[in-house]
Amino acid sequence: MRSASILAVIALALGLAGCGGMPKPNITAQKAKPGTVNARVALVASNYGSDWDKENVTLFVVQQWRNRDGVPVKEETVAEKAFAKGHAGARGSISLKDAEGSETRRVFLKFELKSGPDPLNQNVSAAITREWKLSSSMAEADLVFLAAISRTGGNNYAIDVVYAQNLATGEIEQVLPAN
């Protein structure tokens, strides 16, 4: 069941990106400011149940800055998306600068999936921090993170896979799990 849902997400992503001789998408993407990446999140459920709506399942994308020893020194929420609320969430910005302020294409992103009816007291179901080295086509672009999530039991959820898609070019890159 899980692999079938992941295949469905991949098929959706390939359909969005186009294949072979298909033309690139004709999307007028928002230009990112120099040294940033526009980002928002769209969620797909691989085993949806109506009780998800009252659980307030939300995916947060947080950028982390680390010092030279690899210790996080600052965090900022880039995007968040509640499953039961609309389409892709509001656009945020990923900064292409390290903790010292130097330009970089290597960013640390934490993907955190929370659930629970009370937003002030939610259960963290899944969290992973990934160092992501953005390709040249993903830097200073307008991206959508497409995340497939699933229920693992009770009010616990998992992040199955996350893809980043450049809206201007249609290019898709797998962010999680790391290759």
GROMACS .gro file of N, CA, C and O in nm, residues 64-67 70-75:
model
   40
   64GLN      N    1   1.787   2.591   0.923
   64GLN     CA    2   1.878   2.595   1.037
   64GLN      C    3   2.011   2.651   0.991
   64GLN      O    4   2.059   2.619   0.883
   65TRP      N    5   2.070   2.735   1.074
   65TRP     CA    6   2.206   2.780   1.050
   65TRP      C    7   2.293   2.717   1.157
   65TRP      O    8   2.255   2.712   1.274
   66ARG      N    9   2.408   2.664   1.115
   66ARG     CA   10   2.497   2.596   1.208
   66ARG      C   11   2.633   2.663   1.212
   66ARG      O   12   2.679   2.716   1.110
   67ASN      N   13   2.698   2.656   1.328
   67ASN     CA   14   2.832   2.712   1.338
   67ASN      C   15   2.933   2.613   1.280
   67ASN      O   16   2.895   2.506   1.230
   70GLY      N   17   2.906   2.250   1.365
   70GLY     CA   18   2.784   2.180   1.327
   70GLY      C   19   2.671   2.193   1.427
   70GLY      O   20   2.570   2.124   1.418
   71VAL      N   21   2.683   2.285   1.522
   71VAL     CA   22   2.580   2.306   1.623
   71VAL      C   23   2.481   2.412   1.572
   71VAL      O   24   2.523   2.520   1.530
   72PRO      N   25   2.351   2.383   1.575
   72PRO     CA   26   2.253   2.483   1.531
   72PRO      C   27   2.260   2.609   1.617
   72PRO      O   28   2.262   2.601   1.740
   73VAL      N   29   2.267   2.725   1.551
   73VAL     CA   30   2.273   2.853   1.624
   73VAL      C   31   2.149   2.938   1.600
   73VAL      O   32   2.123   3.032   1.675
   74LYS      N   33   2.074   2.907   1.495
   74LYS     CA   34   1.954   2.984   1.463
   74LYS      C   35   1.862   2.899   1.378
   74LYS      O   36   1.908   2.817   1.298
   75GLU      N   37   1.731   2.918   1.396
   75GLU     CA   38   1.630   2.849   1.315
   75GLU      C   39   1.524   2.949   1.273
   75GLU      O   40   1.494   3.042   1.348
   0.00000   0.00000   0.00000
